[in-house]
PDB file of C-alpha atoms in Angstrom:
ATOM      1  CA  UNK O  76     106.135   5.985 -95.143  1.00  0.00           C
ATOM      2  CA  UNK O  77     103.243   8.070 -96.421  1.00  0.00           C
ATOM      3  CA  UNK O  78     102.653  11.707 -96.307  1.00  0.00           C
ATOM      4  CA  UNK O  79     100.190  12.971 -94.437  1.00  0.00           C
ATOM      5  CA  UNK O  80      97.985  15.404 -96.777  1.00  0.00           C
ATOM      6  CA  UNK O  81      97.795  18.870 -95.706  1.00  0.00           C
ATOM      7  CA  UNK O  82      94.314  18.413 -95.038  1.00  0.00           C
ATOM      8  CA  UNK O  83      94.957  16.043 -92.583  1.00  0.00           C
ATOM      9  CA  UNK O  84      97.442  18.332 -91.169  1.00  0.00           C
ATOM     10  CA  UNK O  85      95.107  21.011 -90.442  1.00  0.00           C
ATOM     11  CA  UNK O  86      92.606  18.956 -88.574  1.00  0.00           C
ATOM     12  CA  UNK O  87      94.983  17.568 -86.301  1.00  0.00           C
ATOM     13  CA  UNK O  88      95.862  21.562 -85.605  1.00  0.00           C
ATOM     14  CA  UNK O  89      92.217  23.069 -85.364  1.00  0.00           C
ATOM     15  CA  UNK O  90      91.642  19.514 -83.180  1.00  0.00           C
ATOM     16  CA  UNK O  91      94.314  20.456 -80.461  1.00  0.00           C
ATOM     17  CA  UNK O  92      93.905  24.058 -80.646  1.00  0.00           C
ATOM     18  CA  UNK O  93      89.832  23.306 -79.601  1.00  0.00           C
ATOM     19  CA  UNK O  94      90.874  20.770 -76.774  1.00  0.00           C
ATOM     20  CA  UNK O  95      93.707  23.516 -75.601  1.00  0.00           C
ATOM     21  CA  UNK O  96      90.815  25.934 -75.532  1.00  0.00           C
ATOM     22  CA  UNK O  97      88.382  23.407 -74.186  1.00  0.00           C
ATOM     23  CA  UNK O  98      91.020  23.284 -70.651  1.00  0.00           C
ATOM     24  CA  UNK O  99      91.443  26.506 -70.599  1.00  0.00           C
ATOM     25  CA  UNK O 100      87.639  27.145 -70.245  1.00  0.00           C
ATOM     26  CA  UNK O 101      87.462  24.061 -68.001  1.00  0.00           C
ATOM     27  CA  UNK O 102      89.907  25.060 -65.539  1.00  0.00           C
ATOM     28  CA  UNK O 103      89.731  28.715 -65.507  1.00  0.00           C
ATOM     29  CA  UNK O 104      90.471  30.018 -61.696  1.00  0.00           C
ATOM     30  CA  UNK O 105      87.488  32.196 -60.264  1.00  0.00           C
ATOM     31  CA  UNK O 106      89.802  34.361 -58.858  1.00  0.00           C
ATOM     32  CA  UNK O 107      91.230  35.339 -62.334  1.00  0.00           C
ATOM     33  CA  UNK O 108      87.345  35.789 -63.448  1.00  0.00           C
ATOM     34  CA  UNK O 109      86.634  38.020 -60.661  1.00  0.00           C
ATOM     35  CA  UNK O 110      89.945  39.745 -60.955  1.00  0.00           C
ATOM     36  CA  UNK O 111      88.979  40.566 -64.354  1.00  0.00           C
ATOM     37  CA  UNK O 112      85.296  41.763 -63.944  1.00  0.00           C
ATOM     38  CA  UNK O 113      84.171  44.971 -63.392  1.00  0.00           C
ATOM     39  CA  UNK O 114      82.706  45.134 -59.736  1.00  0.00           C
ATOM     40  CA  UNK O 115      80.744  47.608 -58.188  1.00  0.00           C
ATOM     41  CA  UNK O 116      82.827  49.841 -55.327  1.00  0.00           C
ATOM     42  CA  UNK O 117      80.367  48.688 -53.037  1.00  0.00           C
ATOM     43  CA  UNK O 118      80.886  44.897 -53.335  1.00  0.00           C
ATOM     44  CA  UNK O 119      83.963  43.251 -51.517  1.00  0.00           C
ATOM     45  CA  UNK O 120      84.876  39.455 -52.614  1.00  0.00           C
ATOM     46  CA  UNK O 121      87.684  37.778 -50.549  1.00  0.00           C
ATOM     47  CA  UNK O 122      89.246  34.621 -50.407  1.00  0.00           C
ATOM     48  CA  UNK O 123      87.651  33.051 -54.562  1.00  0.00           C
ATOM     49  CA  UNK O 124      88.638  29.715 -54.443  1.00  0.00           C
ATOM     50  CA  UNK O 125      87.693  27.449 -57.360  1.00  0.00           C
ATOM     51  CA  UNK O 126      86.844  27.116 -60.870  1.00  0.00           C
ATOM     52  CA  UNK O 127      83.936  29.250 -62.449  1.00  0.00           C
ATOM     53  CA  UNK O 128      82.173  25.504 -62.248  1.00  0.00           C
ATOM     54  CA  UNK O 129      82.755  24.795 -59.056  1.00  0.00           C
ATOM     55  CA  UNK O 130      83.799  27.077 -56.021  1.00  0.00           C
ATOM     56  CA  UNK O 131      83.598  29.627 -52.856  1.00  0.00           C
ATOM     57  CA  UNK O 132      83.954  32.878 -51.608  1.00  0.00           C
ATOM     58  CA  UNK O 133      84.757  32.492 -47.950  1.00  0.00           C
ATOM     59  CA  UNK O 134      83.261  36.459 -47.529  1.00  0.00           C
ATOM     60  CA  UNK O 135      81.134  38.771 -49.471  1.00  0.00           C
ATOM     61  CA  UNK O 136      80.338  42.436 -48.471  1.00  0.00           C
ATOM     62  CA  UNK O 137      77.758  44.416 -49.552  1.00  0.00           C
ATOM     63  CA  UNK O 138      78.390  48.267 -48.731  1.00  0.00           C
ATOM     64  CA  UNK O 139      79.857  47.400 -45.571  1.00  0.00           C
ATOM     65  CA  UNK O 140      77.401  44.417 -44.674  1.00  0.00           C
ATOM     66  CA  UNK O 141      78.890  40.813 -44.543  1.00  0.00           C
ATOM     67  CA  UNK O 142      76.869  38.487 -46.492  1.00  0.00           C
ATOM     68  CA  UNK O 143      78.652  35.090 -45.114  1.00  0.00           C
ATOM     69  CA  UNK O 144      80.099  32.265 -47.784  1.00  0.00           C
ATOM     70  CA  UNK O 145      79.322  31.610 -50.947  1.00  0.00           C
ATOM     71  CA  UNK O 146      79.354  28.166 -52.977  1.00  0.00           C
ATOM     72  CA  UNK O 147      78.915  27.609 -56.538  1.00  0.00           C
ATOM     73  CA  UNK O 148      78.482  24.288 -58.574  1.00  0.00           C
ATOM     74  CA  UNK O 149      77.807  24.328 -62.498  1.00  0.00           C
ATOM     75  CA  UNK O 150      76.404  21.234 -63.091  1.00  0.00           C
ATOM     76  CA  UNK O 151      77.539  20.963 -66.978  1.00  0.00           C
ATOM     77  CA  UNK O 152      75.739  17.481 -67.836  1.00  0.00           C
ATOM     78  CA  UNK O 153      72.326  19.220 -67.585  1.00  0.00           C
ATOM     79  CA  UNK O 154      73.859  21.144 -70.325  1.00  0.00           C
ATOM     80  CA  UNK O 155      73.708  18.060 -72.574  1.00  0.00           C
ATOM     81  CA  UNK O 156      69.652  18.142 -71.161  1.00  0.00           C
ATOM     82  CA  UNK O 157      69.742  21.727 -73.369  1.00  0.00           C
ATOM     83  CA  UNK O 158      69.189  23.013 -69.490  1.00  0.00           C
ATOM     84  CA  UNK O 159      71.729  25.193 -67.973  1.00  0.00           C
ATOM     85  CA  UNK O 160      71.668  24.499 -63.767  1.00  0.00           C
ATOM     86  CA  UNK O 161      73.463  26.088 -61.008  1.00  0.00           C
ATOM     87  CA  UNK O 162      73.910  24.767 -57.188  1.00  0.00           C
ATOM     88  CA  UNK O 163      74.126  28.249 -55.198  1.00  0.00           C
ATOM     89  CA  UNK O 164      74.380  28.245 -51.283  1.00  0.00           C
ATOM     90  CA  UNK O 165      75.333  31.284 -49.597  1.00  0.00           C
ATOM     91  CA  UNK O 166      74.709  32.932 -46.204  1.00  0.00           C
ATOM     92  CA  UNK O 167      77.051  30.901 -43.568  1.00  0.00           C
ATOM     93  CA  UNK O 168      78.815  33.656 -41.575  1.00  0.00           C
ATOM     94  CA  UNK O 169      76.608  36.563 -42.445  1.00  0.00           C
ATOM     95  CA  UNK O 170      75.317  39.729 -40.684  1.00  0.00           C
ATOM     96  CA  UNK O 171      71.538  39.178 -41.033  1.00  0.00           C
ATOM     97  CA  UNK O 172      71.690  35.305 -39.775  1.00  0.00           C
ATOM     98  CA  UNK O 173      71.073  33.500 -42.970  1.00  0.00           C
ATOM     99  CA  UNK O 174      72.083  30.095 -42.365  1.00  0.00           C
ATOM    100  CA  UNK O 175      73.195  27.869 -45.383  1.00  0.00           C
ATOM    101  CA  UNK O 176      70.541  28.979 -47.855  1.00  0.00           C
ATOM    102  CA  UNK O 177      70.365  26.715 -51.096  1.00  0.00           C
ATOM    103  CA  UNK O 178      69.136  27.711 -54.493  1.00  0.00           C
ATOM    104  CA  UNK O 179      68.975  25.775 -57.677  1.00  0.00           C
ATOM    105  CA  UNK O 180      68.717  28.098 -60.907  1.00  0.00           C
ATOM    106  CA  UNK O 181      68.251  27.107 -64.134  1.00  0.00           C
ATOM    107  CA  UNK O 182      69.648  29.533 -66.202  1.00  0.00           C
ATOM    108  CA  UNK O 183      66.395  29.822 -68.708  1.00  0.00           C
ATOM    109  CA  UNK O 184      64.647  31.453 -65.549  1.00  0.00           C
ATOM    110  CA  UNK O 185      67.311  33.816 -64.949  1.00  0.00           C
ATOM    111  CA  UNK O 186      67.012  34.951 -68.775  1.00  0.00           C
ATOM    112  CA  UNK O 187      63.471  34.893 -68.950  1.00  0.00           C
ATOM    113  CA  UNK O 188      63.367  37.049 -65.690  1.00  0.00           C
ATOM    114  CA  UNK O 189      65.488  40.138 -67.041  1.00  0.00           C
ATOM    115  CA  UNK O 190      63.688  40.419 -70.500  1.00  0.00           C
TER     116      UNK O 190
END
């Protein structure tokens, strides 16, 4: 039997320790992501479902105004595109009667907007 070189040893670490951090990313709840941000008092999140890819909010609140559901869908092949793209729909179950509004946002006009 031959020994495997410590070079070869290393690689096969750094290889799982990038596809263990690769899940992690991957499958990270939403409702650990919004547990951990910093929200403003006057926005009220309940019932995060999902992965920060894909997922809901079945209500957001605005200073005391219901803003209905929201749904979120990364869509991480455009990312091999060099395009960022997110599916956004929000607005069943609000206050001011939006019904089931739909946005697609590439991520280079959300940048490009705040500079």
């Amino acid at each position: 039997m031959q020994k495997v070189s410590m070079k070869w040893k290393s690689l096969l670490v750094v290889s799982l320790v990038g596809v263990f951090l690769a899940s992690v990313i991957v499958h990270m709840p939403a409702s650990f992501v919004v547990g951990q941000a910093s929200l403003p008092r006057a926005l009220t999140l309940s019932g995060v479902q999902g992965t920060v890819w894909q997922g809901r909010v079945s209500q957001v609140s605005w200073q005391g105004q219901q803003l209905g559901e929201v749904n979120w869908r990364f869509q991480p092949s455009k990312l091999l595109t060099g395009k960022a793209e997110v599916s956004l729909r929000f607005g069943r179950g609000s206050d001011l009667a939006l019904t089931g509004v739909v946005m697609q946002v590439m991520a280079c006009q959300v940048f490009t907007r705040r500079m």
